[in-house]
Tab-separated table of C-alpha atoms in Angstrom:
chain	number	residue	atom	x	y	z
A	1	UNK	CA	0.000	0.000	0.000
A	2	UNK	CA	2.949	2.491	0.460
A	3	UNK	CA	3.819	2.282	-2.811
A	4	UNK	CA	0.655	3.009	-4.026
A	5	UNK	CA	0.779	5.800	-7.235
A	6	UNK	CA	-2.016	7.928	-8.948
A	7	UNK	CA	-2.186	7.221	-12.614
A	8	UNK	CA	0.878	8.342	-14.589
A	9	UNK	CA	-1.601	9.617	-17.193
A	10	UNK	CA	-3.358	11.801	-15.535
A	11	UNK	CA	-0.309	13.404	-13.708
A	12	UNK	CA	1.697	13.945	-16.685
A	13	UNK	CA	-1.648	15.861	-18.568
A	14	UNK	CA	-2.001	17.968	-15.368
A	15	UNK	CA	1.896	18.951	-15.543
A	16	UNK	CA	0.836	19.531	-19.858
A	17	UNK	CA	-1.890	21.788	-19.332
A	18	UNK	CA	-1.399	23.553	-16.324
A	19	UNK	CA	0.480	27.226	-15.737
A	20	UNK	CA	3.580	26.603	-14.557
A	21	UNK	CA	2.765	29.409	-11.124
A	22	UNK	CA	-0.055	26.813	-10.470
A	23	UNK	CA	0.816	23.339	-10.935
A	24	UNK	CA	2.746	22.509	-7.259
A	25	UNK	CA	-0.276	23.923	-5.455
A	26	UNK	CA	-3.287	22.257	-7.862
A	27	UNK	CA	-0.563	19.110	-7.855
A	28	UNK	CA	-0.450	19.080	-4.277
A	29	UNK	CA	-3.621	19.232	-3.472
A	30	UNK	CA	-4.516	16.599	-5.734
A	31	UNK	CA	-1.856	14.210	-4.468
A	32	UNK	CA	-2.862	14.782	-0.998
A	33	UNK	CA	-6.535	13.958	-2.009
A	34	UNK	CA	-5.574	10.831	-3.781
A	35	UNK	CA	-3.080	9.663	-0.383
A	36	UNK	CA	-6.288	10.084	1.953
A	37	UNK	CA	-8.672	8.141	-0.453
A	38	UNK	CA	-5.752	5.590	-0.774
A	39	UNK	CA	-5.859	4.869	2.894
A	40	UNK	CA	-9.541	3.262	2.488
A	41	UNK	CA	-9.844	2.244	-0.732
A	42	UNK	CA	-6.995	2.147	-3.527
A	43	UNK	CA	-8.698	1.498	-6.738
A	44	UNK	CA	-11.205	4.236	-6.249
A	45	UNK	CA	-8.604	6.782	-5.123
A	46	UNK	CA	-6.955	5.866	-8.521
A	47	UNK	CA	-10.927	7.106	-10.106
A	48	UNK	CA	-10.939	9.657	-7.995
A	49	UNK	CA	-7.496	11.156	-9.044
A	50	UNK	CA	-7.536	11.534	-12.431
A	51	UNK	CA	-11.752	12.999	-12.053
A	52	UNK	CA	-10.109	15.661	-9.892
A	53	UNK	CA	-7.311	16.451	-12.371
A	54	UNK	CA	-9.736	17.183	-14.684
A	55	UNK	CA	-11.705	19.357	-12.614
A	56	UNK	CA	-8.948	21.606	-12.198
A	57	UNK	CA	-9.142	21.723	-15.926
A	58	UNK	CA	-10.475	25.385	-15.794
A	59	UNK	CA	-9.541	28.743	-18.079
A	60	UNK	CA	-7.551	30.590	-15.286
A	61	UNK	CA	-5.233	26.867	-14.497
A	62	UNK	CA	-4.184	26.212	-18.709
A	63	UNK	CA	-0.902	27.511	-19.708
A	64	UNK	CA	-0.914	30.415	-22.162
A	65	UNK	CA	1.192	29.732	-25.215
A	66	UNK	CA	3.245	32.352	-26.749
A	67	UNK	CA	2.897	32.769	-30.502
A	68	UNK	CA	5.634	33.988	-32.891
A	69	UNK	CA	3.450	37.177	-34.094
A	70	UNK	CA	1.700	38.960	-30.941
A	71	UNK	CA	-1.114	40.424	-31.684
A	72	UNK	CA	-1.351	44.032	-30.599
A	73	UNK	CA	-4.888	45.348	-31.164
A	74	UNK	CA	-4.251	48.625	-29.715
A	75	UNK	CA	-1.447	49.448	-32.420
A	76	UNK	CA	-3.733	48.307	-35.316
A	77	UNK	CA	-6.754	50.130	-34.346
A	78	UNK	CA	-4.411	53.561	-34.049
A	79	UNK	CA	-3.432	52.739	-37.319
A	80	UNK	CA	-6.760	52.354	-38.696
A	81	UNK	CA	-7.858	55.174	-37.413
A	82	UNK	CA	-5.003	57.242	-38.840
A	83	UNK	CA	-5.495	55.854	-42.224
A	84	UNK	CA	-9.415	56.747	-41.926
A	85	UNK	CA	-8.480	60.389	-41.479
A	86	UNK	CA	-6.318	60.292	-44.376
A	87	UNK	CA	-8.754	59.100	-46.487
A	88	UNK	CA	-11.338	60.934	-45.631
């Protein structure tokens, strides 16, 4: 029972999708979930791990991916509007 492990699976797409800032505290409280559950009853803890991973699966946990070309909105509506007054 002490070696007992959530499923690899489910850790490693927690550690893929969420923000780095967030992951020891979401991963810790997951872990600590799954270690009390484990206690009574292993298989279900197993369940019961990977359903809370993906309940953490929320907007504010998944890592933001930088892209080659920002986009700056701000810039291109000034520009816009500049070119509006020209033609106009």
């Amino acid at each position: 029972m002490k070696n007992l492990k959530p499923p690899i699976w489910a850790d490693r797409f927690l550690e893929w999708y969420c923000r780095a800032d967030r992951l020891e505290e979401i991963q810790g409280d997951v872990y600590e979930l799954f270690h009390r559950q484990a206690k009574t009853n292993p298989r279900l803890a197993r369940i019961h791990f990977a359903w809370n991973v993906l309940r953490f699966f929320r907007y504010k946990n998944i890592r933001k991916y930088s892209s080659s070309h920002p986009s700056n909105s701000a810039a291109m509506f000034y520009n816009y509007l500049i070119v509006g007054f020209r033609s106009a």
